[in-house]
Structure formats: C-alpha cells, structure tokens
Amino acid sequence: MIDNYCERIGPGLWAEPLNALSNLSFLIAAFVAWRLLQRGAGGEGGHKFLVLLIATIGIGSGLFHTYATVWAKWLDVIPIFLFQLTFLCLYCRQVIRWSALNCAMAVALFLMASIVALQFPLSLNGSAMYLPAISVLLLLGSFHYLTNQNGRLSLLLGALVFCASLAFRTVDAAVCELLTIGTHFMWHLLNGVVLYLLVRALVVARSELWVDHRRQGI
Ligand SMILES: [Zn+2]
C-alpha cells in the first residue's frame, strides 16, 4: 500500500474519501471542455485527445487514491504526464506556430527537465516533479497575455490557479496535525479548473468564431 497522503491512516478502498471523490473535478472539467468543443469553438487536431486525457486523469487518480498500489500510481501519473506533453506540443504548433521541429525540441527539453525533477521524489512533499510544468505554464500564460490571444487571460489564470493547487499539494503533510483531512483534495479540485482553462485557451486561441462565442459567454 502506498501511503503518501495525510488523509490515509490505514489500508482500505475508502481510506481517502476526499482524495478519491475530489477527482470528480476532472470529470466535470472534461465534460465542460467537451461541451466547448461541441459548440464549435475550435476543434483543431488533438483537442479531443486532451479532453479524453482530462477524464482519464480523473479515473486514474481516483483508482490511485482508492487502491493505493504501484499499478494504480502509474495509472495516476501517466495520463498527467501525457497531458503535459500533448498540451505543450499543441500549444507550440497551433498558437505559437512553431515548426514541427521546434515543437519537438521544446517537448524534448520539457521531457528532460521532468526527468531531472523526478530525481527528487521527496522534495517539496513530492511536488518537485511539477516544477517544470509550473515554469512552462507561467511562460506560456505570459506569452498568451502579452501577444493578446483570444481568451487573453485564460492561460495566465490557469497558471496562477496551478500555483495555488501546487501549494495545497505541497503542504498536505505539513498541515496534517492541524487538519486531519489534509489538503491534497484541493490539488484535485483546483486542477480540474486548471486543465479546463488550458484546453479553453488552446481552443479559442485560433478560433475565428471567438467573437460570436464571447457573446455566448464562453
Ligand atoms: Zn492525488
């Protein structure tokens, strides 16, 4: 049994009820993002795959926080990592409009940084592995804002919410004596918002229908 979280005090499928149930946030995010695609606000290649990955993240993480085994941990980690790589690739290609080679180099660089970060599994309560992601997201969010893309603030907002969620993830063990449920569930709840904002930024960035959709409030 893997016991990395404050809420878990023993074995059992429901030993982390909040950490398990808060994964509904990803399923809701996937549903709302899917509706966005259905409304025709974009839909370039790969967007549906990203939405599918959001749902998979929710299911994988849900399994990890119930079964708490090594195989379930992989089901938790792999979709998250795939989402990061896919999003970076699509953003470089579709929004920044880099060549395929430059996009591949950016993804390879990110992959290397993530592998380096994985060498510090105990740092920051296990959150060190997300330092490349938060750094890249802040960069892309700034780019999105400064180049005045459609949905100008969405990516920067996503980056800021991710800062908050990463903080909740990091302090989970530290606050455990004061707050027995821990704070890991907030990481899930806020990340549903983050992933939706990321997909939204990508989808509307190139959408010529953006002005119409703004009137519809999306
Ligand atoms: Zn989790």
PDB file of C-alpha atoms and ligand atoms in Angstrom:
ATOM      1  CA  MET A   1       0.000   0.000   0.000  1.00  0.00           C
ATOM      2  CA  ILE A   2       1.242   3.484  -0.877  1.00  0.00           C
ATOM      3  CA  ASP A   3       0.606   5.938   1.924  1.00  0.00           C
ATOM      4  CA  ASN A   4       1.824   9.338   0.760  1.00  0.00           C
ATOM      5  CA  TYR A   5      -1.118  11.404   1.871  1.00  0.00           C
ATOM      6  CA  CYS A   6      -2.291  12.906   5.125  1.00  0.00           C
ATOM      7  CA  GLU A   7      -5.873  11.694   4.739  1.00  0.00           C
ATOM      8  CA  ARG A   8      -4.883   7.998   4.548  1.00  0.00           C
ATOM      9  CA  ILE A   9      -4.381   6.493   8.013  1.00  0.00           C
ATOM     10  CA  GLY A  10      -4.659   2.833   7.014  1.00  0.00           C
ATOM     11  CA  PRO A  11      -5.461   0.366   4.221  1.00  0.00           C
ATOM     12  CA  GLY A  12      -8.835   0.164   2.525  1.00  0.00           C
ATOM     13  CA  LEU A  13     -10.558   1.451  -0.594  1.00  0.00           C
ATOM     14  CA  TRP A  14     -12.252   4.337   1.229  1.00  0.00           C
ATOM     15  CA  ALA A  15      -9.361   5.379   3.453  1.00  0.00           C
ATOM     16  CA  GLU A  16      -9.032   8.584   1.402  1.00  0.00           C
ATOM     17  CA  PRO A  17     -12.652   9.585   0.733  1.00  0.00           C
ATOM     18  CA  LEU A  18     -11.988  13.254  -0.053  1.00  0.00           C
ATOM     19  CA  ASN A  19      -8.888  12.490  -2.122  1.00  0.00           C
ATOM     20  CA  ALA A  20     -10.923   9.951  -4.103  1.00  0.00           C
ATOM     21  CA  LEU A  21     -14.166  11.897  -4.563  1.00  0.00           C
ATOM     22  CA  SER A  22     -12.441  15.184  -5.431  1.00  0.00           C
ATOM     23  CA  ASN A  23     -11.389  13.572  -8.717  1.00  0.00           C
ATOM     24  CA  LEU A  24     -14.921  14.270  -9.915  1.00  0.00           C
ATOM     25  CA  SER A  25     -13.475  17.709 -10.621  1.00  0.00           C
ATOM     26  CA  PHE A  26     -11.604  16.228 -13.619  1.00  0.00           C
ATOM     27  CA  LEU A  27     -14.704  14.507 -14.965  1.00  0.00           C
ATOM     28  CA  ILE A  28     -16.679  17.753 -14.712  1.00  0.00           C
ATOM     29  CA  ALA A  29     -13.805  19.641 -16.391  1.00  0.00           C
ATOM     30  CA  ALA A  30     -13.732  17.079 -19.200  1.00  0.00           C
ATOM     31  CA  PHE A  31     -17.491  17.379 -19.647  1.00  0.00           C
ATOM     32  CA  VAL A  32     -17.424  21.192 -19.782  1.00  0.00           C
ATOM     33  CA  ALA A  33     -14.423  21.162 -22.155  1.00  0.00           C
ATOM     34  CA  TRP A  34     -16.203  18.625 -24.355  1.00  0.00           C
ATOM     35  CA  ARG A  35     -19.254  20.914 -24.482  1.00  0.00           C
ATOM     36  CA  LEU A  36     -16.944  23.741 -25.545  1.00  0.00           C
ATOM     37  CA  LEU A  37     -15.678  21.642 -28.449  1.00  0.00           C
ATOM     38  CA  GLN A  38     -19.223  20.623 -29.337  1.00  0.00           C
ATOM     39  CA  ARG A  39     -20.232  24.254 -29.590  1.00  0.00           C
ATOM     40  CA  GLY A  40     -17.714  24.545 -32.389  1.00  0.00           C
ATOM     41  CA  ALA A  41     -15.369  26.982 -30.695  1.00  0.00           C
ATOM     42  CA  GLY A  42     -12.375  25.430 -32.373  1.00  0.00           C
ATOM     43  CA  GLY A  43     -11.601  21.739 -32.555  1.00  0.00           C
ATOM     44  CA  GLU A  44      -8.204  21.574 -34.250  1.00  0.00           C
ATOM     45  CA  GLY A  45      -6.372  18.280 -34.123  1.00  0.00           C
ATOM     46  CA  GLY A  46      -5.627  16.928 -30.696  1.00  0.00           C
ATOM     47  CA  HIS A  47      -8.198  18.898 -28.715  1.00  0.00           C
ATOM     48  CA  LYS A  48     -10.484  15.896 -28.255  1.00  0.00           C
ATOM     49  CA  PHE A  49      -7.493  13.839 -27.161  1.00  0.00           C
ATOM     50  CA  LEU A  50      -6.710  16.431 -24.462  1.00  0.00           C
ATOM     51  CA  VAL A  51     -10.300  16.271 -23.204  1.00  0.00           C
ATOM     52  CA  LEU A  52     -10.091  12.479 -23.147  1.00  0.00           C
ATOM     53  CA  LEU A  53      -6.871  12.756 -21.131  1.00  0.00           C
ATOM     54  CA  ILE A  54      -8.580  15.010 -18.558  1.00  0.00           C
ATOM     55  CA  ALA A  55     -11.225  12.317 -17.998  1.00  0.00           C
ATOM     56  CA  THR A  56      -8.507   9.653 -17.853  1.00  0.00           C
ATOM     57  CA  ILE A  57      -6.606  11.696 -15.251  1.00  0.00           C
ATOM     58  CA  GLY A  58      -9.738  11.720 -13.068  1.00  0.00           C
ATOM     59  CA  ILE A  59     -10.235   7.956 -13.407  1.00  0.00           C
ATOM     60  CA  GLY A  60      -6.530   7.131 -12.914  1.00  0.00           C
ATOM     61  CA  SER A  61      -6.218   9.384  -9.876  1.00  0.00           C
ATOM     62  CA  GLY A  62      -9.486   8.004  -8.481  1.00  0.00           C
ATOM     63  CA  LEU A  63      -8.091   4.473  -8.728  1.00  0.00           C
ATOM     64  CA  PHE A  64      -4.804   5.538  -7.117  1.00  0.00           C
ATOM     65  CA  HIS A  65      -6.494   7.171  -4.131  1.00  0.00           C
ATOM     66  CA  THR A  66      -8.634   4.069  -3.538  1.00  0.00           C
ATOM     67  CA  TYR A  67      -6.415   1.079  -4.392  1.00  0.00           C
ATOM     68  CA  ALA A  68      -3.168   2.894  -3.373  1.00  0.00           C
ATOM     69  CA  THR A  69      -0.978   0.388  -5.209  1.00  0.00           C
ATOM     70  CA  VAL A  70       2.001   0.755  -7.536  1.00  0.00           C
ATOM     71  CA  TRP A  71      -0.023  -0.131 -10.657  1.00  0.00           C
ATOM     72  CA  ALA A  72      -2.641   2.458  -9.702  1.00  0.00           C
ATOM     73  CA  LYS A  73       0.094   5.050  -9.190  1.00  0.00           C
ATOM     74  CA  TRP A  74       1.163   4.534 -12.806  1.00  0.00           C
ATOM     75  CA  LEU A  75      -2.447   4.997 -13.921  1.00  0.00           C
ATOM     76  CA  ASP A  76      -2.371   8.282 -11.995  1.00  0.00           C
ATOM     77  CA  VAL A  77       0.980   9.543 -13.269  1.00  0.00           C
ATOM     78  CA  ILE A  78       0.962   8.525 -16.964  1.00  0.00           C
ATOM     79  CA  PRO A  79      -2.181  10.434 -18.084  1.00  0.00           C
ATOM     80  CA  ILE A  80      -0.974  13.567 -16.230  1.00  0.00           C
ATOM     81  CA  PHE A  81       2.368  13.362 -17.986  1.00  0.00           C
ATOM     82  CA  LEU A  82       0.765  12.667 -21.371  1.00  0.00           C
ATOM     83  CA  PHE A  83      -1.473  15.696 -20.928  1.00  0.00           C
ATOM     84  CA  GLN A  84       1.533  17.929 -20.199  1.00  0.00           C
ATOM     85  CA  LEU A  85       3.447  16.740 -23.264  1.00  0.00           C
ATOM     86  CA  THR A  86       0.420  16.870 -25.591  1.00  0.00           C
ATOM     87  CA  PHE A  87      -0.630  20.321 -24.435  1.00  0.00           C
ATOM     88  CA  LEU A  88       2.864  21.750 -24.850  1.00  0.00           C
ATOM     89  CA  CYS A  89       3.170  20.230 -28.316  1.00  0.00           C
ATOM     90  CA  LEU A  90      -0.242  21.522 -29.459  1.00  0.00           C
ATOM     91  CA  TYR A  91       0.305  24.996 -27.996  1.00  0.00           C
ATOM     92  CA  CYS A  92       3.709  25.386 -29.682  1.00  0.00           C
ATOM     93  CA  ARG A  93       2.311  24.218 -33.002  1.00  0.00           C
ATOM     94  CA  GLN A  94      -1.148  25.794 -33.076  1.00  0.00           C
ATOM     95  CA  VAL A  95      -0.741  29.020 -31.098  1.00  0.00           C
ATOM     96  CA  ILE A  96       2.944  29.971 -31.245  1.00  0.00           C
ATOM     97  CA  ARG A  97       3.041  28.499 -34.762  1.00  0.00           C
ATOM     98  CA  TRP A  98       6.482  26.993 -34.413  1.00  0.00           C
ATOM     99  CA  SER A  99       7.737  24.463 -36.926  1.00  0.00           C
ATOM    100  CA  ALA A 100       7.257  20.774 -36.126  1.00  0.00           C
ATOM    101  CA  LEU A 101      10.994  20.537 -35.395  1.00  0.00           C
ATOM    102  CA  ASN A 102      10.969  23.413 -32.911  1.00  0.00           C
ATOM    103  CA  CYS A 103       7.894  21.960 -31.200  1.00  0.00           C
ATOM    104  CA  ALA A 104       9.597  18.573 -30.928  1.00  0.00           C
ATOM    105  CA  MET A 105      12.656  20.244 -29.398  1.00  0.00           C
ATOM    106  CA  ALA A 106      10.513  22.111 -26.863  1.00  0.00           C
ATOM    107  CA  VAL A 107       8.758  18.880 -25.887  1.00  0.00           C
ATOM    108  CA  ALA A 108      12.102  17.033 -25.650  1.00  0.00           C
ATOM    109  CA  LEU A 109      13.509  19.794 -23.436  1.00  0.00           C
ATOM    110  CA  PHE A 110      10.451  19.639 -21.207  1.00  0.00           C
ATOM    111  CA  LEU A 111      10.753  15.856 -21.051  1.00  0.00           C
ATOM    112  CA  MET A 112      14.381  16.123 -19.952  1.00  0.00           C
ATOM    113  CA  ALA A 113      13.557  18.747 -17.302  1.00  0.00           C
ATOM    114  CA  SER A 114      10.767  16.498 -15.993  1.00  0.00           C
ATOM    115  CA  ILE A 115      13.110  13.502 -15.807  1.00  0.00           C
ATOM    116  CA  VAL A 116      15.588  15.616 -13.828  1.00  0.00           C
ATOM    117  CA  ALA A 117      12.784  16.775 -11.498  1.00  0.00           C
ATOM    118  CA  LEU A 118      11.734  13.144 -10.964  1.00  0.00           C
ATOM    119  CA  GLN A 119      15.135  12.523  -9.370  1.00  0.00           C
ATOM    120  CA  PHE A 120      13.899  14.457  -6.330  1.00  0.00           C
ATOM    121  CA  PRO A 121      10.798  12.469  -5.344  1.00  0.00           C
ATOM    122  CA  LEU A 122      10.921  13.564  -1.717  1.00  0.00           C
ATOM    123  CA  SER A 123      11.464  17.285  -2.295  1.00  0.00           C
ATOM    124  CA  LEU A 124       8.564  19.609  -1.565  1.00  0.00           C
ATOM    125  CA  ASN A 125       6.435  16.660  -0.424  1.00  0.00           C
ATOM    126  CA  GLY A 126       6.748  15.128  -3.908  1.00  0.00           C
ATOM    127  CA  SER A 127       5.750  18.333  -5.713  1.00  0.00           C
ATOM    128  CA  ALA A 128       9.220  18.978  -7.188  1.00  0.00           C
ATOM    129  CA  MET A 129       8.228  16.863 -10.188  1.00  0.00           C
ATOM    130  CA  TYR A 130       5.773  19.600 -11.175  1.00  0.00           C
ATOM    131  CA  LEU A 131       8.312  22.460 -11.176  1.00  0.00           C
ATOM    132  CA  PRO A 132       8.945  22.175 -14.955  1.00  0.00           C
ATOM    133  CA  ALA A 133       5.187  22.228 -15.559  1.00  0.00           C
ATOM    134  CA  ILE A 134       4.545  25.334 -13.450  1.00  0.00           C
ATOM    135  CA  SER A 135       7.527  27.132 -15.028  1.00  0.00           C
ATOM    136  CA  VAL A 136       6.391  26.395 -18.590  1.00  0.00           C
ATOM    137  CA  LEU A 137       2.797  27.250 -17.778  1.00  0.00           C
ATOM    138  CA  LEU A 138       3.776  30.658 -16.363  1.00  0.00           C
ATOM    139  CA  LEU A 139       5.830  31.297 -19.512  1.00  0.00           C
ATOM    140  CA  LEU A 140       3.040  30.266 -21.880  1.00  0.00           C
ATOM    141  CA  GLY A 141       0.473  32.179 -19.817  1.00  0.00           C
ATOM    142  CA  SER A 142       2.590  35.328 -20.106  1.00  0.00           C
ATOM    143  CA  PHE A 143       3.023  34.748 -23.842  1.00  0.00           C
ATOM    144  CA  HIS A 144      -0.729  34.271 -24.262  1.00  0.00           C
ATOM    145  CA  TYR A 145      -1.438  37.503 -22.422  1.00  0.00           C
ATOM    146  CA  LEU A 146       1.306  39.653 -23.966  1.00  0.00           C
ATOM    147  CA  THR A 147       0.515  38.589 -27.534  1.00  0.00           C
ATOM    148  CA  ASN A 148      -3.162  39.315 -26.927  1.00  0.00           C
ATOM    149  CA  GLN A 149      -4.510  35.932 -27.951  1.00  0.00           C
ATOM    150  CA  ASN A 150      -8.221  35.206 -27.837  1.00  0.00           C
ATOM    151  CA  GLY A 151      -9.151  34.410 -24.253  1.00  0.00           C
ATOM    152  CA  ARG A 152      -6.173  36.518 -23.277  1.00  0.00           C
ATOM    153  CA  LEU A 153      -6.207  35.847 -19.539  1.00  0.00           C
ATOM    154  CA  SER A 154      -7.270  32.207 -19.501  1.00  0.00           C
ATOM    155  CA  LEU A 155      -3.814  30.639 -19.617  1.00  0.00           C
ATOM    156  CA  LEU A 156      -2.261  33.021 -17.097  1.00  0.00           C
ATOM    157  CA  LEU A 157      -5.242  32.426 -14.824  1.00  0.00           C
ATOM    158  CA  GLY A 158      -4.696  28.680 -15.274  1.00  0.00           C
ATOM    159  CA  ALA A 159      -1.044  29.125 -14.284  1.00  0.00           C
ATOM    160  CA  LEU A 160      -1.969  31.097 -11.159  1.00  0.00           C
ATOM    161  CA  VAL A 161      -4.596  28.558 -10.079  1.00  0.00           C
ATOM    162  CA  PHE A 162      -1.953  25.866 -10.634  1.00  0.00           C
ATOM    163  CA  CYS A 163       0.405  27.765  -8.279  1.00  0.00           C
ATOM    164  CA  ALA A 164      -2.327  27.621  -5.635  1.00  0.00           C
ATOM    165  CA  SER A 165      -3.097  23.934  -6.243  1.00  0.00           C
ATOM    166  CA  LEU A 166       0.598  23.040  -6.145  1.00  0.00           C
ATOM    167  CA  ALA A 167       0.860  24.873  -2.814  1.00  0.00           C
ATOM    168  CA  PHE A 168      -2.033  22.788  -1.427  1.00  0.00           C
ATOM    169  CA  ARG A 169      -0.356  19.606  -2.699  1.00  0.00           C
ATOM    170  CA  THR A 170       2.956  20.608  -1.117  1.00  0.00           C
ATOM    171  CA  VAL A 171       1.672  21.420   2.382  1.00  0.00           C
ATOM    172  CA  ASP A 172      -0.513  18.293   2.709  1.00  0.00           C
ATOM    173  CA  ALA A 173       1.834  16.505   5.141  1.00  0.00           C
ATOM    174  CA  ALA A 174       2.925  19.679   6.945  1.00  0.00           C
ATOM    175  CA  VAL A 175      -0.604  20.664   7.986  1.00  0.00           C
ATOM    176  CA  CYS A 176      -1.672  17.120   8.837  1.00  0.00           C
ATOM    177  CA  GLU A 177      -1.535  17.568  12.599  1.00  0.00           C
ATOM    178  CA  LEU A 178      -3.820  20.570  12.427  1.00  0.00           C
ATOM    179  CA  LEU A 179      -6.064  19.371   9.609  1.00  0.00           C
ATOM    180  CA  THR A 180      -6.506  15.608   9.606  1.00  0.00           C
ATOM    181  CA  ILE A 181      -8.105  15.514   6.147  1.00  0.00           C
ATOM    182  CA  GLY A 182      -5.009  17.185   4.682  1.00  0.00           C
ATOM    183  CA  THR A 183      -5.077  19.446   1.635  1.00  0.00           C
ATOM    184  CA  HIS A 184      -4.422  17.025  -1.224  1.00  0.00           C
ATOM    185  CA  PHE A 185      -8.091  17.051  -2.256  1.00  0.00           C
ATOM    186  CA  MET A 186      -7.712  20.773  -3.069  1.00  0.00           C
ATOM    187  CA  TRP A 187      -4.976  19.818  -5.573  1.00  0.00           C
ATOM    188  CA  HIS A 188      -7.568  17.727  -7.401  1.00  0.00           C
ATOM    189  CA  LEU A 189     -10.395  20.255  -7.157  1.00  0.00           C
ATOM    190  CA  LEU A 190      -8.288  23.157  -8.457  1.00  0.00           C
ATOM    191  CA  ASN A 191      -6.537  21.116 -11.130  1.00  0.00           C
ATOM    192  CA  GLY A 192      -9.884  20.355 -12.741  1.00  0.00           C
ATOM    193  CA  VAL A 193     -10.206  24.134 -13.164  1.00  0.00           C
ATOM    194  CA  VAL A 194      -6.597  24.415 -14.402  1.00  0.00           C
ATOM    195  CA  LEU A 195      -6.968  21.737 -17.084  1.00  0.00           C
ATOM    196  CA  TYR A 196     -10.235  23.225 -18.325  1.00  0.00           C
ATOM    197  CA  LEU A 197      -8.641  26.691 -18.586  1.00  0.00           C
ATOM    198  CA  LEU A 198      -5.689  25.235 -20.513  1.00  0.00           C
ATOM    199  CA  VAL A 199      -7.891  23.488 -23.051  1.00  0.00           C
ATOM    200  CA  ARG A 200     -10.089  26.564 -23.314  1.00  0.00           C
ATOM    201  CA  ALA A 201      -7.060  28.780 -24.027  1.00  0.00           C
ATOM    202  CA  LEU A 202      -5.903  26.434 -26.771  1.00  0.00           C
ATOM    203  CA  VAL A 203      -9.334  26.009 -28.314  1.00  0.00           C
ATOM    204  CA  VAL A 204     -10.323  29.657 -28.512  1.00  0.00           C
ATOM    205  CA  ALA A 205      -6.851  30.993 -29.371  1.00  0.00           C
ATOM    206  CA  ARG A 206      -7.220  30.205 -33.053  1.00  0.00           C
ATOM    207  CA  SER A 207     -10.992  30.314 -33.243  1.00  0.00           C
ATOM    208  CA  GLU A 208     -12.398  32.759 -35.756  1.00  0.00           C
ATOM    209  CA  LEU A 209     -15.719  32.202 -34.069  1.00  0.00           C
ATOM    210  CA  TRP A 210     -14.318  33.705 -30.866  1.00  0.00           C
ATOM    211  CA  VAL A 211     -16.253  36.965 -31.125  1.00  0.00           C
ATOM    212  CA  ASP A 212     -19.535  35.067 -31.521  1.00  0.00           C
ATOM    213  CA  HIS A 213     -18.638  32.791 -28.644  1.00  0.00           C
ATOM    214  CA  ARG A 214     -17.737  35.690 -26.403  1.00  0.00           C
ATOM    215  CA  ARG A 215     -21.318  36.852 -26.813  1.00  0.00           C
ATOM    216  CA  GLN A 216     -22.391  33.416 -25.646  1.00  0.00           C
ATOM    217  CA  GLY A 217     -20.202  33.873 -22.578  1.00  0.00           C
ATOM    218  CA  ILE A 218     -17.562  31.212 -23.161  1.00  0.00           C
TER     219      ILE A 218
HETATM  220 ZN    ZN B   1      -3.825  12.868  -5.982  1.00  0.00          ZN
END
